[in-house]
């Protein structure tokens, strides 16, 4: 568990004082995969670094498993740091050493004996899938393999906390996926609490259970991932959510509205934490005298729960469309009518069929 | 050529003796000063304003004194240290004081080239300052350090030519006393060729080791 209590960090740049962290209050529970997202300069990197005292807070406290690390002696602090693994955007591995020696380093520093080191290195290398690369040098590896070495090095001291500093930002999307899957295993198999910072909402979507959004050294929004994705409150949060969940209506749908007659209506069905698997669309077509055309869809998965939206066109008489609409809503699916927009794509979203007046 | 081959060979041996002994002591001095210059600077692992602001100007001062001046200026110190101010061994003291600070600057540059992320990773895993230097900075900078020492060695060969001023001998001394002062161009040519070959050999060895260490084909 990591607790930030009124954590503040100031930097002095010439005469000016910059507040990189401005009274942060945040709790990361044991077992969380906690994501902190923000643009460059938001302070998220500083936040992460106060956990293992790469940055010391100017005021306030950071408690790691209840301990304030600034109160420890140097020796105790070194011991405590073994409990906090860290991986980096640029891996920060030693090019002069082999994979084995890089991974073994934390144990070498604490004076472990050779046979213990060899056994543990073998174990973590197998976990990250690099058991056959032990005697390669770092420069011979791909980016994804380098990050696996970084993860193995972080795991070798059997920490309870793993800090990830933009761990996938230097990797291509395919490799990012595989590293995220590995981090998920780190969390589920070893029960390690993960605190990660990123500027990529995909990363949050793919593995985090909680997320905090940072801006100007403050946490502007914090919640579980499903809530943040389904009901973002701050503009910055909305922007991040939209970067992965395209919830604006595509232009082609609006163009359809221009040629629409009285017998058609276009709706935006939003699935949030409901079983998308249920065959709503086909049921509607069977139960009511309406045809259902799917115009556009975007369904993603958060924490194993489907999340997204589907834009459908209902064709039929006004009363049948109304019945179909009520039926879909009774299935706990939020549904809004798409109406012609005046310049902006966002005009549609307050309208529902009850008081739709167009046409 | 008006000098015997034996004189040339002895001179070559003197040069090699002066270079190797002063390189060993100069490198020790240079490594210590270079590491101190890096780790005590602002924001580094052992930031120490007092030590840095003493060592930094001392290194600069020693580096700005022309070697020929240094050679004669520290004669009392040399006599104190090795019991004589004349001869090959006596030349080694000023050579060390000359090359040590020079090596320290090269070492400083090499160590500063090491990615700060490496130091951050070391701190994150709880390495002590000594461990950071010993297990992270020096191994990472090692190929570059080899090139630095190679450069310093070649600078040292140049400096030994002036050792003749205190009767230090060596190829440079032969070139001046036998060649230049007696108008013996052949002797000058022979000594210069020998020095060129020596420099080439040392540079090649340095490059080879560095490439091996970097594992470049």
Coordinates of N, CA, C and O in Angstrom, one line a residue, chain A residues 49 52 54 77-78 81-82 84 86 88 90-97 102 105-106 108-111 137-140 153 165, chain B residues 46 115-129 131-132 134-143 213-215:
Chain A
X49 N 8.5 9.1 -8.3 CA 9.8 9.1 -7.7 C 9.9 9.4 -6.2 O 10.9 9.2 -5.6
X52 N 10.1 5.9 -4.0 CA 11.3 5.3 -3.6 C 12.4 6.4 -3.3 O 13.6 6.1 -3.3
X54 N 13.6 8.8 -5.0 CA 14.5 9.4 -6.0 C 14.3 10.9 -5.9 O 15.1 11.7 -6.3
X77 N 16.9 2.2 4.7 CA 16.4 2.7 3.4 C 16.8 1.8 2.3 O 16.0 1.4 1.4
X78 N 18.1 1.4 2.3 CA 18.6 0.5 1.2 C 17.8 -0.8 1.3 O 17.5 -1.4 0.3
X81 N 14.3 -0.4 0.0 CA 14.2 -0.2 -1.5 C 14.1 -1.5 -2.2 O 13.6 -1.6 -3.3
X82 N 14.6 -2.6 -1.6 CA 14.5 -3.9 -2.2 C 13.0 -4.3 -2.3 O 12.7 -5.2 -3.1
X84 N 10.8 -2.3 -3.2 CA 10.1 -1.4 -4.3 C 10.9 -1.6 -5.6 O 12.0 -1.0 -5.7
X86 N 11.5 -1.1 -9.7 CA 11.2 0.0 -10.6 C 11.7 -0.3 -12.0 O 12.7 -0.8 -12.2
X88 N 11.8 1.4 -16.1 CA 11.9 2.7 -16.7 C 11.6 2.7 -18.2 O 11.7 1.7 -18.9
X90 N 13.3 4.1 -20.6 CA 14.5 3.7 -21.4 C 15.3 2.6 -20.8 O 16.5 2.5 -21.0
X91 N 14.6 1.8 -20.0 CA 15.1 0.5 -19.4 C 16.3 0.7 -18.4 O 16.3 0.0 -17.4
X92 N 17.2 1.6 -18.7 CA 18.3 1.9 -17.8 C 19.1 0.6 -17.4 O 19.3 0.4 -16.2
X93 N 19.4 -0.2 -18.4 CA 20.2 -1.4 -18.1 C 21.7 -1.1 -18.4 O 22.0 -0.2 -19.1
X94 N 22.5 -1.9 -17.8 CA 24.0 -1.8 -18.1 C 24.4 -2.5 -19.4 O 24.3 -3.7 -19.5
X95 N 24.9 -1.6 -20.3 CA 25.3 -2.2 -21.6 C 26.6 -3.0 -21.5 O 26.9 -3.8 -22.4
X96 N 27.3 -2.8 -20.4 CA 28.6 -3.5 -20.3 C 28.4 -4.9 -19.7 O 29.4 -5.6 -19.6
X97 N 27.2 -5.2 -19.3 CA 26.9 -6.5 -18.7 C 25.9 -7.4 -19.5 O 25.1 -6.8 -20.2
X102 N 22.9 -8.2 -15.4 CA 22.0 -7.1 -15.1 C 20.9 -7.5 -14.1 O 20.6 -6.7 -13.2
X105 N 22.2 -8.0 -10.5 CA 22.8 -6.8 -9.9 C 22.2 -6.5 -8.5 O 22.9 -6.3 -7.5
X106 N 20.8 -6.4 -8.3 CA 20.3 -6.0 -7.0 C 20.8 -7.0 -5.9 O 21.0 -6.7 -4.8
X108 N 23.6 -8.9 -6.1 CA 25.1 -8.7 -6.0 C 25.3 -7.5 -5.0 O 26.2 -7.6 -4.1
X109 N 24.5 -6.5 -5.1 CA 24.7 -5.3 -4.3 C 24.4 -5.6 -2.8 O 25.1 -5.1 -1.9
X110 N 23.5 -6.6 -2.6 CA 23.3 -6.9 -1.2 C 24.1 -8.1 -0.7 O 23.9 -8.7 0.4
X111 N 25.1 -8.5 -1.5 CA 26.0 -9.5 -1.1 C 25.5 -11.0 -1.0 O 26.0 -11.7 -0.2
X137 N 24.2 -9.9 -24.4 CA 24.4 -8.5 -24.0 C 23.2 -7.7 -24.3 O 22.4 -8.1 -25.3
X138 N 23.0 -6.6 -23.6 CA 21.8 -5.8 -23.7 C 21.6 -5.3 -25.1 O 20.5 -5.3 -25.7
X139 N 22.7 -4.9 -25.8 CA 22.5 -4.4 -27.1 C 22.1 -5.4 -28.2 O 21.7 -5.0 -29.3
X140 N 22.1 -6.6 -27.8 CA 21.7 -7.7 -28.8 C 20.2 -7.9 -28.7 O 19.6 -8.8 -29.4
X153 N 14.8 -7.7 -13.5 CA 15.7 -7.1 -12.5 C 14.9 -6.5 -11.3 O 15.3 -6.6 -10.2
X165 N 7.7 3.6 -14.8 CA 7.9 4.9 -15.3 C 7.8 4.9 -16.8 O 8.8 4.7 -17.5
Chain B
X46 N 27.4 12.3 -4.5 CA 28.1 12.8 -3.3 C 28.3 14.3 -3.3 O 29.4 14.7 -3.0
X115 N 24.8 7.5 -19.0 CA 23.4 7.8 -19.0 C 22.9 8.0 -17.5 O 23.1 7.2 -16.7
X116 N 22.3 9.2 -17.2 CA 21.8 9.4 -15.9 C 20.8 8.4 -15.4 O 20.7 8.1 -14.2
X117 N 20.1 7.8 -16.4 CA 19.1 6.7 -16.1 C 19.8 5.6 -15.3 O 19.1 4.9 -14.5
X118 N 21.0 5.3 -15.7 CA 21.8 4.2 -15.0 C 21.9 4.5 -13.5 O 21.7 3.6 -12.7
X119 N 22.3 5.7 -13.2 CA 22.5 6.1 -11.8 C 21.1 6.0 -11.1 O 21.0 5.6 -10.0
X120 N 20.1 6.5 -11.8 CA 18.7 6.4 -11.2 C 18.3 5.0 -10.9 O 17.8 4.7 -9.8
X121 N 18.6 4.1 -11.8 CA 18.3 2.7 -11.6 C 19.1 2.2 -10.4 O 18.5 1.4 -9.6
X122 N 20.3 2.6 -10.3 CA 21.2 2.1 -9.2 C 20.6 2.6 -7.9 O 20.5 1.8 -6.9
X123 N 20.2 3.9 -7.9 CA 19.7 4.4 -6.6 C 18.4 3.7 -6.3 O 18.1 3.4 -5.1
X124 N 17.6 3.4 -7.3 CA 16.3 2.8 -7.1 C 16.5 1.4 -6.4 O 15.6 0.9 -5.7
X125 N 17.6 0.7 -6.8 CA 17.8 -0.6 -6.2 C 18.6 -0.5 -4.9 O 19.0 -1.5 -4.4
X126 N 18.8 0.7 -4.4 CA 19.4 0.9 -3.1 C 20.9 0.8 -3.1 O 21.5 0.4 -2.1
X127 N 21.6 1.0 -4.2 CA 23.1 1.0 -4.2 C 23.7 2.1 -3.4 O 23.1 3.2 -3.5
X128 N 24.8 1.8 -2.7 CA 25.5 2.9 -2.0 C 26.3 3.7 -3.0 O 26.5 3.2 -4.1
X129 N 26.7 4.9 -2.6 CA 27.5 5.7 -3.5 C 28.7 5.0 -4.0 O 29.1 5.0 -5.2
X131 N 29.1 1.7 -4.4 CA 28.6 0.7 -5.3 C 28.2 1.4 -6.7 O 28.4 0.8 -7.7
X132 N 27.6 2.6 -6.6 CA 27.2 3.2 -7.9 C 28.5 3.5 -8.7 O 28.5 3.2 -9.9
X134 N 31.5 1.9 -8.4 CA 32.2 0.7 -8.7 C 31.5 -0.3 -9.6 O 32.0 -0.9 -10.5
X135 N 30.1 -0.3 -9.4 CA 29.4 -1.3 -10.1 C 28.6 -0.8 -11.3 O 28.1 -1.5 -12.2
X136 N 28.4 0.5 -11.4 CA 27.7 1.1 -12.5 C 28.5 2.1 -13.3 O 28.6 1.9 -14.5
X137 N 29.0 3.2 -12.7 CA 29.7 4.2 -13.5 C 30.9 3.7 -14.2 O 31.0 3.8 -15.4
X138 N 31.8 3.1 -13.4 CA 33.1 2.6 -14.0 C 32.9 1.6 -15.1 O 33.4 1.7 -16.2
X139 N 32.1 0.5 -14.9 CA 31.9 -0.5 -15.9 C 31.3 0.1 -17.2 O 31.6 -0.2 -18.3
X140 N 30.3 1.0 -17.0 CA 29.6 1.5 -18.1 C 30.5 2.4 -18.9 O 30.4 2.5 -20.2
X141 N 31.4 3.1 -18.2 CA 32.3 4.1 -18.9 C 33.6 3.4 -19.4 O 34.4 4.0 -20.1
X142 N 33.8 2.1 -19.1 CA 35.1 1.5 -19.3 C 35.6 1.6 -20.7 O 36.8 2.0 -20.8
X143 N 34.9 1.3 -21.7 CA 35.4 1.5 -23.1 C 35.9 2.9 -23.4 O 37.0 3.1 -23.9
X213 N 35.7 -4.2 -26.1 CA 34.8 -4.0 -24.9 C 33.4 -3.6 -25.4 O 32.4 -3.9 -24.7
X214 N 33.4 -2.8 -26.4 CA 32.1 -2.4 -26.9 C 31.4 -3.5 -27.8 O 30.3 -3.3 -28.2
X215 N 32.2 -4.5 -28.0 CA 31.7 -5.7 -28.8 C 31.2 -5.2 -30.2 O 30.2 -5.6 -30.7

